[in-house]
Short mmCIF file of the C-alpha atoms (twelve columns), coordinates in Angstrom:
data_MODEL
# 
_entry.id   MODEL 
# 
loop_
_atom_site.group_PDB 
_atom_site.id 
_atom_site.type_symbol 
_atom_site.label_atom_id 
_atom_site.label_alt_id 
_atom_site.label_comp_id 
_atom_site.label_asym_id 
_atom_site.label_seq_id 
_atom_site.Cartn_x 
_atom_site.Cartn_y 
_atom_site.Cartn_z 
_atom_site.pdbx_PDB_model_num 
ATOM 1  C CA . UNK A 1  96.231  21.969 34.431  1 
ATOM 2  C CA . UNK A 2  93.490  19.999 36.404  1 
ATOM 3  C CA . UNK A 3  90.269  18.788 34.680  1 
ATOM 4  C CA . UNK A 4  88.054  21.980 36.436  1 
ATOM 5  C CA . UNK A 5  90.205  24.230 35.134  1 
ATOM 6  C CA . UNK A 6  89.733  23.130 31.434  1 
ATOM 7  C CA . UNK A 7  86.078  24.459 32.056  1 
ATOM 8  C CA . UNK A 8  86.852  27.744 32.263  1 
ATOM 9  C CA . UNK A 9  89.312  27.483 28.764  1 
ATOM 10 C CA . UNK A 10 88.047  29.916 25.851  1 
ATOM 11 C CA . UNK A 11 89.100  29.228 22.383  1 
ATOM 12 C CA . UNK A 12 89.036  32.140 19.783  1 
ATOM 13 C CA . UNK A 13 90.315  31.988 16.307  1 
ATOM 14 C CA . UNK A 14 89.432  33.022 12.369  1 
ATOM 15 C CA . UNK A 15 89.015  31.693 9.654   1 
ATOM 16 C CA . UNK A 16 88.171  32.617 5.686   1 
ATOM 17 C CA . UNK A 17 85.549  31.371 4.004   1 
ATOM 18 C CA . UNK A 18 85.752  31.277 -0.063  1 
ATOM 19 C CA . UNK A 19 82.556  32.031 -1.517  1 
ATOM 20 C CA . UNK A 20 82.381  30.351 -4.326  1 
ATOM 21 C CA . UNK A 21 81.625  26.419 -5.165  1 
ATOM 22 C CA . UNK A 22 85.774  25.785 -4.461  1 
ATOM 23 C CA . UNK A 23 88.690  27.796 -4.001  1 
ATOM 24 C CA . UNK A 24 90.664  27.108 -6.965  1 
ATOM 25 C CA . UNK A 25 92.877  24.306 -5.892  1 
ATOM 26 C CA . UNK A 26 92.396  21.573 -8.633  1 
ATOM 27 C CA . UNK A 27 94.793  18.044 -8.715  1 
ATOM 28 C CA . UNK A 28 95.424  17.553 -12.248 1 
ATOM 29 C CA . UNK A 29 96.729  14.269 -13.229 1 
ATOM 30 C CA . UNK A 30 98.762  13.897 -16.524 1 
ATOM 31 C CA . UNK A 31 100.988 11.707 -18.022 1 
ATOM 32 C CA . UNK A 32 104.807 12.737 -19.474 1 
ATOM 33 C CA . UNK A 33 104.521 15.297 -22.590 1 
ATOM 34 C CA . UNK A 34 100.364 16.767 -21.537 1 
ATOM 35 C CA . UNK A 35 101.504 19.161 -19.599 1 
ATOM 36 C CA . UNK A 36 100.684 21.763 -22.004 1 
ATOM 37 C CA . UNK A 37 97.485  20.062 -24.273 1 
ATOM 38 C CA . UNK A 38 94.693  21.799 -24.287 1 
ATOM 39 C CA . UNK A 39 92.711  18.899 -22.894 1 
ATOM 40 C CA . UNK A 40 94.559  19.082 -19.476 1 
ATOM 41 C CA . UNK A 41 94.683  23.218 -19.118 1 
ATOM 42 C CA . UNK A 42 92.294  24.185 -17.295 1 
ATOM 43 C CA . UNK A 43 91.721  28.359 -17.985 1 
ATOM 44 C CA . UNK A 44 90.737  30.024 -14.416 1 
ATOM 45 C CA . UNK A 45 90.885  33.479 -12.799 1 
ATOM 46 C CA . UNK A 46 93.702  33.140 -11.060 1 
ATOM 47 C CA . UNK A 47 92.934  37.058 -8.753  1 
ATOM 48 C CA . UNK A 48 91.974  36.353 -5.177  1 
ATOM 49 C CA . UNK A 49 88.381  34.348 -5.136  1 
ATOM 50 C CA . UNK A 50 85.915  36.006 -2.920  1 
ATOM 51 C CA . UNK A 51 85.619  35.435 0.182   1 
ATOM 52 C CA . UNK A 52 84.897  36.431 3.848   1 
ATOM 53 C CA . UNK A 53 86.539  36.640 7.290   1 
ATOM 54 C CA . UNK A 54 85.245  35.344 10.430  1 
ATOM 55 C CA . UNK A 55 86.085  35.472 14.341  1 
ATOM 56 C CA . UNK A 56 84.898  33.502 16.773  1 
ATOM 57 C CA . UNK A 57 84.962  32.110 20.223  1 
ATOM 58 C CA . UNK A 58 84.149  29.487 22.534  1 
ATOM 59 C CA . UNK A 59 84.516  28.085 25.624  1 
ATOM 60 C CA . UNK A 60 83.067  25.237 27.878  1 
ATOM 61 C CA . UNK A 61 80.328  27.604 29.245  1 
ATOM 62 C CA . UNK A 62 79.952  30.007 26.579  1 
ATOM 63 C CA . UNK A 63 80.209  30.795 23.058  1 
ATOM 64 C CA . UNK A 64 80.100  34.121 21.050  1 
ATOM 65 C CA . UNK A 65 78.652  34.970 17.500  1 
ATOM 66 C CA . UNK A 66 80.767  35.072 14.715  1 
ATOM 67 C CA . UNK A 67 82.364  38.586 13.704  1 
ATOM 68 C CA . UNK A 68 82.820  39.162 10.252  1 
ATOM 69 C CA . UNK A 69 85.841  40.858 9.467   1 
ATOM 70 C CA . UNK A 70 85.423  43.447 6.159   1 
ATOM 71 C CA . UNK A 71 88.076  43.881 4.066   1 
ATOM 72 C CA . UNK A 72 91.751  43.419 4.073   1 
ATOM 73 C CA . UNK A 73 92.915  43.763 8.023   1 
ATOM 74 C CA . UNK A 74 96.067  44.578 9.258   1 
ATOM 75 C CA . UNK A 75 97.587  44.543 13.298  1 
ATOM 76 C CA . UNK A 76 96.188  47.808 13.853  1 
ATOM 77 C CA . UNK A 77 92.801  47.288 12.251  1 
ATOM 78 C CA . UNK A 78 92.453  43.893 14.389  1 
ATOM 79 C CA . UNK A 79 93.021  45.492 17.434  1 
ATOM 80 C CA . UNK A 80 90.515  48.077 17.089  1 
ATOM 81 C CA . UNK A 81 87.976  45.798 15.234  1 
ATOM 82 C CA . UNK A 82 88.459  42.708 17.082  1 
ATOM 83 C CA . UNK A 83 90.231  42.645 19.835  1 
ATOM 84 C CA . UNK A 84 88.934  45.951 21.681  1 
ATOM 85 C CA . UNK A 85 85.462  45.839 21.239  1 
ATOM 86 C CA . UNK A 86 84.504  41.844 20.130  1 
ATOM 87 C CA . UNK A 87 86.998  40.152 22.264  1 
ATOM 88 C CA . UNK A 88 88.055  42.109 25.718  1 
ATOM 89 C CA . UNK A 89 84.328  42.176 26.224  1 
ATOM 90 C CA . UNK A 90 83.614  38.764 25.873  1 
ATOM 91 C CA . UNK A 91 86.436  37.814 27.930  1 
ATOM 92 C CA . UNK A 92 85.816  40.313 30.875  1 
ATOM 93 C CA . UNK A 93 82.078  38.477 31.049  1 
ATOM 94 C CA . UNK A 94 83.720  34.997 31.806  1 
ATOM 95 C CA . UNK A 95 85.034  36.126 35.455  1 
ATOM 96 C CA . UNK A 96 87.093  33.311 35.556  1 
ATOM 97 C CA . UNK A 97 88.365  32.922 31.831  1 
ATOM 98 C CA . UNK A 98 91.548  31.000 30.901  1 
ATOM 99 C CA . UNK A 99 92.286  32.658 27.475  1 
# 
């Protein structure tokens, strides 16, 4: 690819975002026979934290807003939430997008 061309290069991707202050990945240290003392258990809710979705995309020229994406999503569901109307439109503005 020749340096112009990286110009016209549009990155998109999503990512989740946990609301709360972590997402429930601790490193516990013990030592042989504390595995189960009450002093090293730590009691959590272990359901899914809360948390939201997000798309977004940018390129050398441009950038777009990010998307939230509500709820659980499947293939279908990000096609006709995403991809349709967020991304194809974005992309058909850059005439000369490299996706």
């Amino acid at each position: 690819m020749l340096a112009a061309e990286w110009n016209e290069v549009v990155f998109t991707d999503e990512s989740r975002i946990c609301l709360q202050h972590h997402n429930g990945r601790n490193r516990v240290w013990r030592h042989r026979g504390e595995r189960m003392l009450n002093s090293c258990v730590i009691h959590r809710h272990t359901g899914p934290a809360p948390g939201i979705i997000v798309w977004g995309g940018i390129g050398y020229h441009s950038h777009r807003p990010l998307v939230r994406i509500a709820g659980t999503s499947n293939s279908q569901r990000y096609i006709s939430e995403v991809l349709e109307p967020v991304v194809l439109p974005y992309l058909q503005s850059l005439s000369t997008a490299i996706f």
